[in-house]
Amino acid sequence: MPDPRLSEKISRLRAAIARASRLCVLTGAGASAESGVPVYRGNEGLYAAWSAADMATPEGFARDPEKVWAWYHDRRRQLAALKPNAGHLALAALQKDRLARLGPDSFRLVTQNVDGLHQAAGSTGVIEVHGSLWQIRCTGCAAVTDAPGPLDAVPHCPGCGAVCRPHIVWFGEMLPPEVWSAAVEAASACDVFISVGTSAVVQPVASLVHLAADAGALVAEINLEETPNSRWLDLSLLGKSGDILPALVDS
Ligand code: APR
């Protein structure tokens, strides 16, 4: 359902961004959808075809590491060929402009996505709260290794030889403390918070918008469909992030 007041909301959000000394953007899978990355939920989502309990929990990995790695190898193969979309590029341009004009604290990007497309678009200092498809972590010594290229069926730690797992936060696991505190600081200290392409249902990340609102920030959402937050936010823009984000940052 197109948003009848979209252009007015874009103008209001542009003005808020222009006034903001600190802007925090949170992205979810919807921000990568136009690059061809599948979202998680909904009829076309990853979880419609695969069980999250089998593929995205430590118990599932312990039960069958080969099966979980086969799923991640497939996702890595698929995503390695994908490119950032106009929304990723708009956020990278916005960060570059704001850091040059307003200084290092003026823009923070927090992402739930593990695809690395923000970095591929030129974003820096990305807070990857759920880890990265392009890193692996040793189940023995916890060493984290960059792994952009092909991997063995079940990779082993170059250091201690133990089995490695994807360096991804699975259901039931804590987010790395230093990453989570960076995300909390970014959301609590901003004066404009924009969530982009997330169903806003997975904790603790779904709490960030509330931290921002409680700290007095203007809170906005860009999403293809309504979320549990749409009715209370200052601005809820319904549409594709690849359309709306460039409209927000076009000079
Ligand atoms: N533009 C904007 N929003 C979009 C687009 C688009 N082009 N395409 C889809 N969306 C929206 C969908 O309407 C949906 O609300 O993006 C949202 C994606 O929601 P999810 O699939 O739940 O993904 P996400 O919110 O990122 O999931 C959060 O859950 O499974 C875990 O760790 C995983 O990081 C993930 C977390």
Short mmCIF file of C-alpha atoms in Angstrom, two decimals, residues 14-214:
data_model
loop_
_atom_site.label_atom_id
_atom_site.label_comp_id
_atom_site.label_asym_id
_atom_site.label_seq_id
_atom_site.Cartn_x
_atom_site.Cartn_y
_atom_site.Cartn_z
CA ARG A 14 15.33 15.62 5.54
CA ALA A 15 14.85 18.74 7.66
CA ALA A 16 15.32 16.75 10.88
CA ILE A 17 18.53 15.19 9.51
CA ALA A 18 19.82 18.63 8.50
CA ARG A 19 19.22 19.92 12.05
CA ALA A 20 20.64 16.84 13.77
CA SER A 21 24.09 16.99 15.30
CA ARG A 22 24.07 13.19 15.88
CA LEU A 23 22.25 10.79 13.54
CA CYS A 24 21.95 7.04 14.22
CA VAL A 25 20.70 4.65 11.54
CA LEU A 26 19.76 1.02 12.26
CA THR A 27 19.34 -1.35 9.34
CA GLY A 28 17.81 -4.78 8.95
CA ALA A 29 17.47 -7.29 6.14
CA GLY A 30 15.05 -5.07 4.20
CA ALA A 31 17.90 -2.61 3.56
CA SER A 32 19.68 -5.37 1.58
CA ALA A 33 16.58 -6.83 -0.09
CA GLU A 34 16.99 -4.75 -3.27
CA SER A 35 20.50 -6.16 -3.61
CA GLY A 36 18.96 -9.63 -3.81
CA VAL A 37 19.61 -10.65 -0.20
CA PRO A 38 16.65 -12.66 1.16
CA VAL A 39 14.92 -11.31 4.24
CA TYR A 40 14.32 -13.62 7.19
CA ARG A 41 10.57 -13.43 7.82
CA GLY A 42 7.49 -13.43 5.62
CA ASN A 43 6.48 -15.82 2.84
CA GLU A 44 9.70 -15.26 0.88
CA GLY A 45 11.90 -15.20 3.97
CA LEU A 46 14.76 -17.56 4.79
CA TYR A 47 12.81 -18.97 7.72
CA ALA A 48 9.99 -20.03 5.40
CA ALA A 49 12.31 -22.60 3.87
CA TRP A 50 14.76 -23.26 6.69
CA SER A 51 14.29 -23.86 10.40
CA ALA A 52 15.89 -21.13 12.47
CA ALA A 53 16.22 -23.69 15.28
CA ASP A 54 18.37 -25.89 13.05
CA MET A 55 20.40 -23.19 11.30
CA ALA A 56 20.63 -20.27 13.72
CA THR A 57 21.11 -21.72 17.20
CA PRO A 58 24.17 -23.14 19.00
CA GLU A 59 22.15 -26.31 19.64
CA GLY A 60 21.50 -26.73 15.91
CA PHE A 61 25.21 -26.29 15.18
CA ALA A 62 26.22 -28.77 17.91
CA ARG A 63 23.71 -31.29 16.50
CA ASP A 64 24.96 -31.06 12.92
CA PRO A 65 27.84 -28.67 12.08
CA GLU A 66 28.08 -30.01 8.53
CA LYS A 67 24.40 -29.17 7.83
CA VAL A 68 24.72 -25.68 9.30
CA TRP A 69 27.93 -24.99 7.39
CA ALA A 70 26.30 -26.23 4.17
CA TRP A 71 23.60 -23.56 4.68
CA TYR A 72 26.14 -20.85 5.42
CA HIS A 73 28.38 -21.87 2.49
CA ASP A 74 25.32 -21.51 0.26
CA ARG A 75 24.48 -18.07 1.68
CA ARG A 76 28.11 -16.97 1.33
CA ARG A 77 28.21 -18.15 -2.29
CA GLN A 78 24.96 -16.32 -3.06
CA LEU A 79 25.89 -13.10 -1.30
CA ALA A 80 29.48 -12.91 -2.59
CA ALA A 81 28.06 -11.99 -6.03
CA LEU A 82 25.69 -9.29 -4.75
CA LYS A 83 26.29 -5.55 -4.83
CA PRO A 84 25.20 -2.68 -2.60
CA ASN A 85 21.94 -1.03 -3.65
CA ALA A 86 21.02 2.66 -3.88
CA GLY A 87 20.03 2.66 -0.23
CA HIS A 88 23.44 1.41 0.94
CA LEU A 89 25.16 3.97 -1.29
CA ALA A 90 22.95 6.78 0.02
CA LEU A 91 23.84 5.95 3.63
CA ALA A 92 27.55 5.87 2.77
CA ALA A 93 27.27 9.28 1.05
CA LEU A 94 25.33 10.69 4.02
CA GLN A 95 28.00 9.47 6.43
CA LYS A 96 30.81 10.94 4.31
CA ASP A 97 29.09 14.32 4.08
CA ARG A 98 28.21 14.49 7.79
CA LEU A 99 31.63 13.38 9.03
CA ALA A 100 33.31 15.98 6.80
CA ARG A 101 31.01 18.83 7.92
CA LEU A 102 30.01 17.90 11.47
CA GLY A 103 32.74 15.66 12.85
CA PRO A 104 33.21 12.02 13.89
CA ASP A 105 30.22 11.73 16.24
CA SER A 106 27.65 13.03 13.74
CA PHE A 107 26.77 9.67 12.18
CA ARG A 108 26.62 6.08 13.44
CA LEU A 109 25.39 3.07 11.48
CA VAL A 110 24.19 0.00 13.38
CA THR A 111 23.28 -3.03 11.32
CA GLN A 112 21.67 -6.37 12.05
CA ASN A 113 22.81 -7.51 8.62
CA VAL A 114 25.75 -9.87 8.23
CA ASP A 115 26.20 -9.40 4.46
CA GLY A 116 28.90 -6.67 4.53
CA LEU A 117 27.08 -4.61 1.88
CA HIS A 118 27.25 -1.39 3.91
CA GLN A 119 31.05 -1.66 3.98
CA ALA A 120 31.07 -2.55 0.28
CA ALA A 121 29.13 0.69 -0.35
CA GLY A 122 31.78 2.70 1.52
CA SER A 123 30.27 2.95 5.01
CA THR A 124 32.87 2.82 7.79
CA GLY A 125 32.71 2.12 11.51
CA VAL A 126 29.65 -0.08 10.93
CA ILE A 127 28.41 -1.62 14.19
CA GLU A 128 27.56 -5.21 13.15
CA VAL A 129 25.45 -6.31 16.11
CA HIS A 130 24.76 -9.80 14.72
CA GLY A 131 28.24 -10.54 13.38
CA SER A 132 29.41 -11.17 9.84
CA LEU A 133 29.06 -13.90 7.22
CA TRP A 134 32.66 -13.12 6.27
CA GLN A 135 34.20 -14.07 9.61
CA ILE A 136 34.54 -17.39 11.44
CA ARG A 137 35.08 -18.05 15.17
CA CYS A 138 36.91 -20.93 16.78
CA THR A 139 34.78 -23.06 19.12
CA GLY A 140 37.98 -23.85 21.03
CA CYS A 141 40.04 -20.67 21.50
CA ALA A 142 37.34 -18.18 20.31
CA ALA A 143 39.76 -16.63 17.81
CA VAL A 144 37.87 -14.68 15.13
CA THR A 145 39.30 -14.95 11.61
CA ASP A 146 38.38 -12.99 8.50
CA ALA A 147 37.10 -15.52 5.94
CA PRO A 148 36.05 -13.70 2.76
CA GLY A 149 36.91 -16.61 0.44
CA PRO A 150 35.92 -20.27 0.06
CA LEU A 151 36.16 -22.47 3.17
CA ASP A 152 36.48 -26.18 3.90
CA ALA A 153 33.19 -27.98 4.55
CA VAL A 154 33.71 -27.52 8.31
CA PRO A 155 36.62 -25.08 8.77
CA HIS A 156 39.15 -25.57 11.54
CA CYS A 157 41.01 -22.94 13.52
CA PRO A 158 44.40 -22.06 11.99
CA GLY A 159 45.65 -21.58 15.56
CA CYS A 160 44.40 -24.47 17.68
CA GLY A 161 42.80 -26.75 15.10
CA ALA A 162 39.34 -26.83 16.73
CA VAL A 163 36.15 -26.62 14.65
CA CYS A 164 35.15 -23.09 13.63
CA ARG A 165 31.59 -21.74 13.46
CA PRO A 166 30.16 -18.72 11.64
CA HIS A 167 30.90 -15.52 13.62
CA ILE A 168 27.18 -14.79 13.73
CA VAL A 169 24.98 -14.15 16.79
CA TRP A 170 22.45 -16.99 16.92
CA PHE A 171 19.17 -17.11 18.77
CA GLY A 172 19.65 -17.49 22.51
CA GLU A 173 23.17 -16.02 22.37
CA MET A 174 24.43 -12.77 23.89
CA LEU A 175 25.62 -10.03 21.56
CA PRO A 176 29.35 -9.29 21.97
CA PRO A 177 29.36 -6.81 24.93
CA GLU A 178 31.59 -4.23 23.26
CA VAL A 179 29.44 -4.25 20.12
CA TRP A 180 26.19 -3.97 22.03
CA SER A 181 27.45 -1.11 24.20
CA ALA A 182 28.53 0.77 21.05
CA ALA A 183 25.02 0.33 19.63
CA VAL A 184 23.41 1.46 22.89
CA GLU A 185 25.68 4.52 23.02
CA ALA A 186 24.86 5.40 19.39
CA ALA A 187 21.10 5.12 19.97
CA SER A 188 21.07 6.87 23.34
CA ALA A 189 23.20 9.81 22.24
CA CYS A 190 21.57 10.63 18.90
CA ASP A 191 19.00 13.29 18.19
CA VAL A 192 17.59 11.55 15.12
CA PHE A 193 17.20 7.74 14.92
CA ILE A 194 16.10 6.07 11.70
CA SER A 195 15.39 2.34 11.47
CA VAL A 196 15.49 0.96 7.94
CA GLY A 197 14.18 -2.41 6.70
CA THR A 198 13.65 -4.25 9.94
CA SER A 199 10.59 -6.02 11.33
CA ALA A 200 11.68 -4.67 14.73
CA VAL A 201 10.82 -7.89 16.56
CA VAL A 202 14.21 -9.33 17.56
CA GLN A 203 15.64 -8.30 20.92
CA PRO A 204 17.78 -6.73 22.17
CA VAL A 205 18.22 -4.73 18.95
CA ALA A 206 14.50 -3.90 18.77
CA SER A 207 14.95 -1.96 22.03
CA LEU A 208 17.33 0.60 20.46
CA VAL A 209 14.51 2.73 19.01
CA HIS A 210 13.01 2.99 22.49
CA LEU A 211 16.35 4.08 23.96
CA ALA A 212 16.55 6.80 21.30
CA ALA A 213 12.96 7.95 21.88
CA ASP A 214 13.46 7.97 25.68
#
